[in-house]
Coordinates of C-alpha atoms in Angstrom, one line a residue:
M1 CA -5.4 -27.8 3.0
A2 CA -7.0 -24.4 3.8
I3 CA -6.0 -21.1 2.2
I4 CA -6.6 -17.9 4.1
E5 CA -6.7 -14.5 2.3
K6 CA -7.2 -11.0 3.9
A7 CA -9.7 -8.8 2.2
P8 CA -9.2 -5.1 3.1
A9 CA -11.8 -2.4 2.8
K10 CA -11.2 0.7 0.5
V11 CA -12.1 4.3 0.5
N12 CA -12.2 6.7 -2.5
L13 CA -9.9 9.7 -2.1
G14 CA -11.4 10.9 -5.4
L15 CA -14.2 9.7 -7.6
D16 CA -15.0 11.4 -10.9
I17 CA -17.6 10.3 -13.4
V18 CA -16.0 11.0 -16.8
G19 CA -18.9 10.0 -19.0
R20 CA -21.3 7.3 -20.1
R21 CA -20.0 4.4 -22.2
S22 CA -21.8 2.7 -25.2
D23 CA -21.9 -0.5 -23.2
G24 CA -24.0 1.1 -20.5
Y25 CA -21.2 1.5 -17.9
H26 CA -19.6 4.8 -17.0
D27 CA -16.0 5.8 -17.5
L28 CA -14.6 6.5 -14.1
S29 CA -11.5 8.2 -12.8
M30 CA -10.7 7.4 -9.2
I31 CA -8.0 7.3 -6.6
M32 CA -8.6 4.4 -4.1
V33 CA -6.7 3.4 -1.0
S34 CA -7.0 0.3 1.2
V35 CA -7.7 0.7 5.0
D36 CA -7.1 -1.6 7.9
L37 CA -10.6 -2.9 8.2
N38 CA -10.6 -6.5 6.9
D39 CA -12.7 -9.4 6.0
Y40 CA -11.1 -12.9 5.9
I41 CA -11.7 -15.6 3.3
T42 CA -10.8 -19.2 4.1
V43 CA -11.1 -21.8 1.3
S44 CA -10.8 -25.6 1.5
E45 CA -11.6 -28.5 -0.8
I46 CA -14.6 -30.7 0.1
D47 CA -15.6 -34.1 -1.3
D48 CA -19.0 -32.9 -2.6
N49 CA -19.1 -31.4 -6.0
A50 CA -20.5 -28.1 -4.6
I51 CA -19.8 -24.6 -3.5
I52 CA -20.6 -24.0 0.1
V53 CA -20.4 -20.5 1.6
E54 CA -20.5 -19.9 5.3
S55 CA -20.4 -16.5 7.1
N56 CA -20.4 -15.1 10.6
N57 CA -22.8 -12.4 9.3
H58 CA -26.4 -13.6 9.1
K59 CA -27.3 -10.9 6.6
M60 CA -25.0 -12.3 3.9
P61 CA -26.7 -14.4 1.2
L62 CA -24.9 -17.8 0.9
N63 CA -25.9 -18.5 -2.7
D64 CA -25.2 -17.0 -6.2
K65 CA -26.2 -13.6 -4.9
N66 CA -23.0 -13.5 -3.0
D67 CA -19.9 -12.2 -4.8
V68 CA -17.7 -14.9 -3.2
F69 CA -20.0 -17.6 -4.5
K70 CA -20.0 -15.9 -8.0
A71 CA -16.2 -15.9 -8.0
A72 CA -15.9 -19.6 -7.2
K73 CA -18.6 -20.5 -9.7
L74 CA -16.9 -18.6 -12.5
I75 CA -13.5 -20.1 -11.8
R76 CA -14.9 -23.7 -11.6
E77 CA -16.7 -23.3 -14.9
A78 CA -13.9 -21.5 -16.7
Y79 CA -11.1 -23.9 -15.7
H80 CA -13.3 -27.1 -15.5
I81 CA -12.7 -27.7 -11.8
S82 CA -14.6 -30.8 -10.6
S83 CA -13.8 -30.6 -6.9
G84 CA -16.0 -28.8 -4.5
V85 CA -15.0 -26.0 -2.2
K86 CA -16.1 -24.6 1.2
I87 CA -15.6 -20.8 1.6
E88 CA -15.7 -19.3 5.1
L89 CA -16.4 -15.6 5.0
Q90 CA -15.4 -13.7 8.2
K91 CA -17.1 -10.3 7.8
S92 CA -16.0 -7.1 9.5
I93 CA -16.6 -4.7 6.7
P94 CA -20.2 -3.3 6.7
I95 CA -22.5 -4.4 3.9
C96 CA -23.7 -2.0 1.2
A97 CA -21.4 0.7 2.7
G98 CA -19.3 2.0 -0.2
L99 CA -16.2 0.4 1.2
G100 CA -15.9 -2.3 -1.4
G101 CA -16.8 -5.2 0.9
G102 CA -18.3 -7.5 -1.8
S103 CA -15.6 -6.7 -4.3
T104 CA -12.7 -7.2 -1.9
D105 CA -14.2 -10.6 -0.8
A106 CA -14.5 -11.7 -4.4
A107 CA -10.9 -10.6 -5.1
A108 CA -9.7 -12.5 -2.1
T109 CA -11.6 -15.6 -3.2
I110 CA -10.0 -15.4 -6.7
R111 CA -6.6 -15.2 -5.1
A112 CA -7.3 -18.0 -2.6
L113 CA -8.7 -20.4 -5.3
N114 CA -5.8 -19.7 -7.6
Q115 CA -3.6 -21.1 -4.8
L116 CA -5.9 -23.9 -3.7
W117 CA -6.3 -25.3 -7.2
Q118 CA -2.8 -24.3 -8.4
L119 CA -4.2 -22.6 -11.5
H120 CA -1.2 -20.2 -11.9
L121 CA -3.6 -17.5 -13.3
S122 CA -2.0 -14.4 -14.7
K123 CA -3.0 -10.9 -13.5
Q124 CA -5.0 -10.4 -16.7
E125 CA -6.9 -13.7 -16.2
M126 CA -7.8 -12.8 -12.7
V127 CA -8.9 -9.3 -13.8
A128 CA -11.1 -10.8 -16.5
I129 CA -12.8 -13.0 -13.9
G130 CA -13.1 -10.1 -11.5
L131 CA -14.8 -7.8 -14.0
E132 CA -17.6 -10.3 -14.5
I133 CA -18.4 -9.8 -10.8
G134 CA -17.9 -6.1 -10.3
T135 CA -16.0 -3.1 -11.5
D136 CA -14.1 -2.6 -8.2
V137 CA -12.8 -6.2 -8.2
P138 CA -9.7 -5.6 -10.5
Y139 CA -8.5 -2.9 -8.1
C140 CA -9.2 -5.1 -5.0
L141 CA -7.1 -8.0 -6.5
E142 CA -3.9 -6.0 -5.5
A143 CA -5.4 -3.2 -3.4
G144 CA -3.1 -0.5 -1.9
C145 CA -3.2 3.0 -3.3
A146 CA -4.1 3.2 -7.0
F147 CA -5.4 5.3 -9.8
V148 CA -8.3 3.5 -11.4
S149 CA -9.9 4.3 -14.8
G150 CA -12.0 2.9 -17.6
K151 CA -15.0 1.1 -16.0
G152 CA -12.6 -0.1 -13.3
E153 CA -10.4 -2.5 -15.2
I154 CA -7.4 -0.1 -15.6
V155 CA -5.4 0.0 -12.4
E156 CA -2.2 2.0 -11.9
H157 CA -0.7 1.4 -8.5
L158 CA 0.9 4.5 -6.9
D159 CA 4.1 4.0 -4.9
H160 CA 3.2 6.8 -2.5
H161 CA 0.1 7.3 -0.4
P162 CA -0.6 9.7 2.5
S163 CA -0.1 8.7 6.1
A164 CA -3.2 9.5 8.0
W165 CA -5.7 8.2 10.5
V166 CA -9.1 7.3 8.9
V167 CA -12.4 7.5 10.8
L168 CA -15.2 5.5 9.1
V169 CA -18.8 6.2 10.0
K170 CA -21.5 4.0 8.6
P171 CA -25.1 5.1 9.2
D172 CA -27.7 2.4 9.9
F173 CA -28.9 2.2 6.3
G174 CA -27.2 0.8 3.2
I175 CA -27.0 2.0 -0.4
S176 CA -26.9 -0.2 -3.5
T177 CA -24.5 1.1 -6.1
R178 CA -26.7 -0.3 -8.8
T179 CA -29.5 2.1 -7.8
I180 CA -27.2 5.2 -7.9
F181 CA -25.6 5.0 -11.3
P182 CA -28.8 5.2 -13.3
E183 CA -29.5 8.6 -11.8
I184 CA -26.2 10.1 -13.1
D185 CA -26.6 13.0 -15.4
C186 CA -23.1 13.5 -17.0
Q187 CA -24.0 17.0 -18.0
T188 CA -24.7 18.3 -14.5
I189 CA -22.9 16.0 -12.1
S190 CA -20.1 17.7 -10.1
R191 CA -16.6 16.9 -11.3
V192 CA -13.4 16.1 -9.4
D193 CA -9.8 17.0 -10.5
I194 CA -8.3 13.5 -10.2
A195 CA -5.1 14.6 -12.1
S196 CA -4.3 17.2 -9.4
L197 CA -5.2 14.8 -6.7
K198 CA -2.9 12.1 -8.1
E199 CA 0.0 14.6 -8.4
A200 CA -0.5 15.7 -4.8
I201 CA -0.3 12.1 -3.6
L202 CA 2.8 11.3 -5.7
T203 CA 4.6 14.4 -4.4
G204 CA 3.5 13.8 -0.8
N205 CA 1.6 17.1 -0.6
Y206 CA -1.0 16.3 2.1
K207 CA -2.5 19.8 2.1
Q208 CA -2.9 19.8 -1.7
M209 CA -4.4 16.3 -1.6
I210 CA -7.0 17.4 0.9
A211 CA -7.9 20.4 -1.3
N212 CA -8.5 18.2 -4.4
M213 CA -10.4 15.3 -2.8
G214 CA -14.0 14.9 -3.9
N215 CA -16.8 12.4 -4.9
S216 CA -19.0 13.0 -7.9
L217 CA -21.7 10.7 -6.5
E218 CA -22.2 12.7 -3.3
D219 CA -24.8 14.9 -4.7
I220 CA -27.0 12.0 -5.8
T221 CA -26.7 9.9 -2.7
I222 CA -27.0 12.9 -0.3
K223 CA -30.1 14.1 -2.0
R224 CA -31.6 10.6 -1.3
K225 CA -30.1 10.4 2.2
P226 CA -29.5 13.9 3.7
F227 CA -28.2 12.3 7.0
I228 CA -24.9 11.7 5.2
Q229 CA -24.3 15.5 5.0
K230 CA -25.0 15.7 8.7
I231 CA -22.3 13.1 9.3
K232 CA -19.8 15.1 7.2
Q233 CA -20.6 18.4 9.0
R234 CA -20.2 16.8 12.4
M235 CA -16.8 15.3 11.5
L236 CA -15.6 18.6 10.1
S237 CA -16.8 20.5 13.2
C238 CA -14.8 18.0 15.3
G239 CA -11.6 19.0 13.5
A240 CA -11.4 16.5 10.6
D241 CA -8.9 17.5 7.9
V242 CA -11.5 16.4 5.3
A243 CA -14.7 14.4 5.4
L244 CA -16.0 12.6 2.3
M245 CA -18.4 9.9 1.3
S246 CA -16.8 6.8 0.0
G247 CA -18.0 5.2 -3.2
S248 CA -21.7 5.4 -3.7
G249 CA -22.1 5.7 0.1
P250 CA -23.4 5.8 2.7
T251 CA -20.2 5.5 4.7
V252 CA -18.4 8.8 5.3
F253 CA -14.7 8.9 6.2
A254 CA -12.6 11.6 7.8
L255 CA -8.8 11.9 7.5
C256 CA -6.6 13.2 10.4
Q257 CA -2.9 13.4 10.7
S258 CA -3.3 13.6 14.4
E259 CA -4.4 10.6 16.3
K260 CA -5.7 12.8 19.1
K261 CA -8.0 14.5 16.6
A262 CA -9.1 11.2 15.2
N263 CA -10.0 10.0 18.7
R264 CA -12.1 13.2 19.3
I265 CA -14.0 12.5 16.1
V266 CA -14.6 8.8 17.1
N267 CA -15.9 9.8 20.5
S268 CA -18.2 12.4 19.0
M269 CA -19.5 10.1 16.3
R270 CA -20.2 7.1 18.5
G271 CA -23.1 8.9 20.1
F272 CA -24.3 9.7 16.6
C273 CA -24.0 6.4 14.7
N274 CA -23.5 2.8 15.8
E275 CA -20.8 1.8 13.4
V276 CA -17.6 3.8 13.9
Y277 CA -14.1 2.6 13.1
K278 CA -10.7 4.2 13.5
V279 CA -8.2 2.7 11.1
R280 CA -5.0 3.4 9.2
M281 CA -4.3 3.4 5.5
L282 CA -2.5 0.3 4.3

């Protein structure tokens, strides 16, 4: 029997760094939303007592450096699973892009193995496993539109989210989140009013939402990679309602209520960067 799970990418409509925690992590305040750019995870039992990961993307590690492998290993050890598993990872989400690709793949693997091995895991049990892999995994377990706080483990799903076209532009370099967070100075970093952003989303006020979107990590990543700012400026000059870096970057996304405007941005950006996607929010 094979179990297939969809793993959607995410963008951060707002990302605020609240402060540094005693455990070395940062307290975050974020609004995240899933977009229709998906990886797919297929899991199936094998006779060998092993974890085998295969992928269509040759850049993916297929060992314990892969979040999918980590998820399977954690579950097998925690619940004393003796059977082996083959995990096929069909990648469409760019790697090291700020779109949550590794986290959403890990979350899909947890959901899929919960079914395959009939573990009947509670939400809290899956969150606990996810947190051992990455702070975005708890959100990715259910995805959608959500307010996320703590170090990522507190997820409040929002019933409303904006209806808009999303244009994603990934430059030809990646950014490792782990290299960005040590550079955060909580005294000087720019702040984002997540409370006002959340209120705008819940009341369906698109204009107010746009006005309150922001990403505290932009200053750090753009200082390292100024090309990100050029992408933002080009998108805005093409008529984007807003252009913002997602996560720790380097992907920049634009929101447009008009598909015609989104198409204009896509056409302009395709001559500027190789990876350009037009998607919808899920």
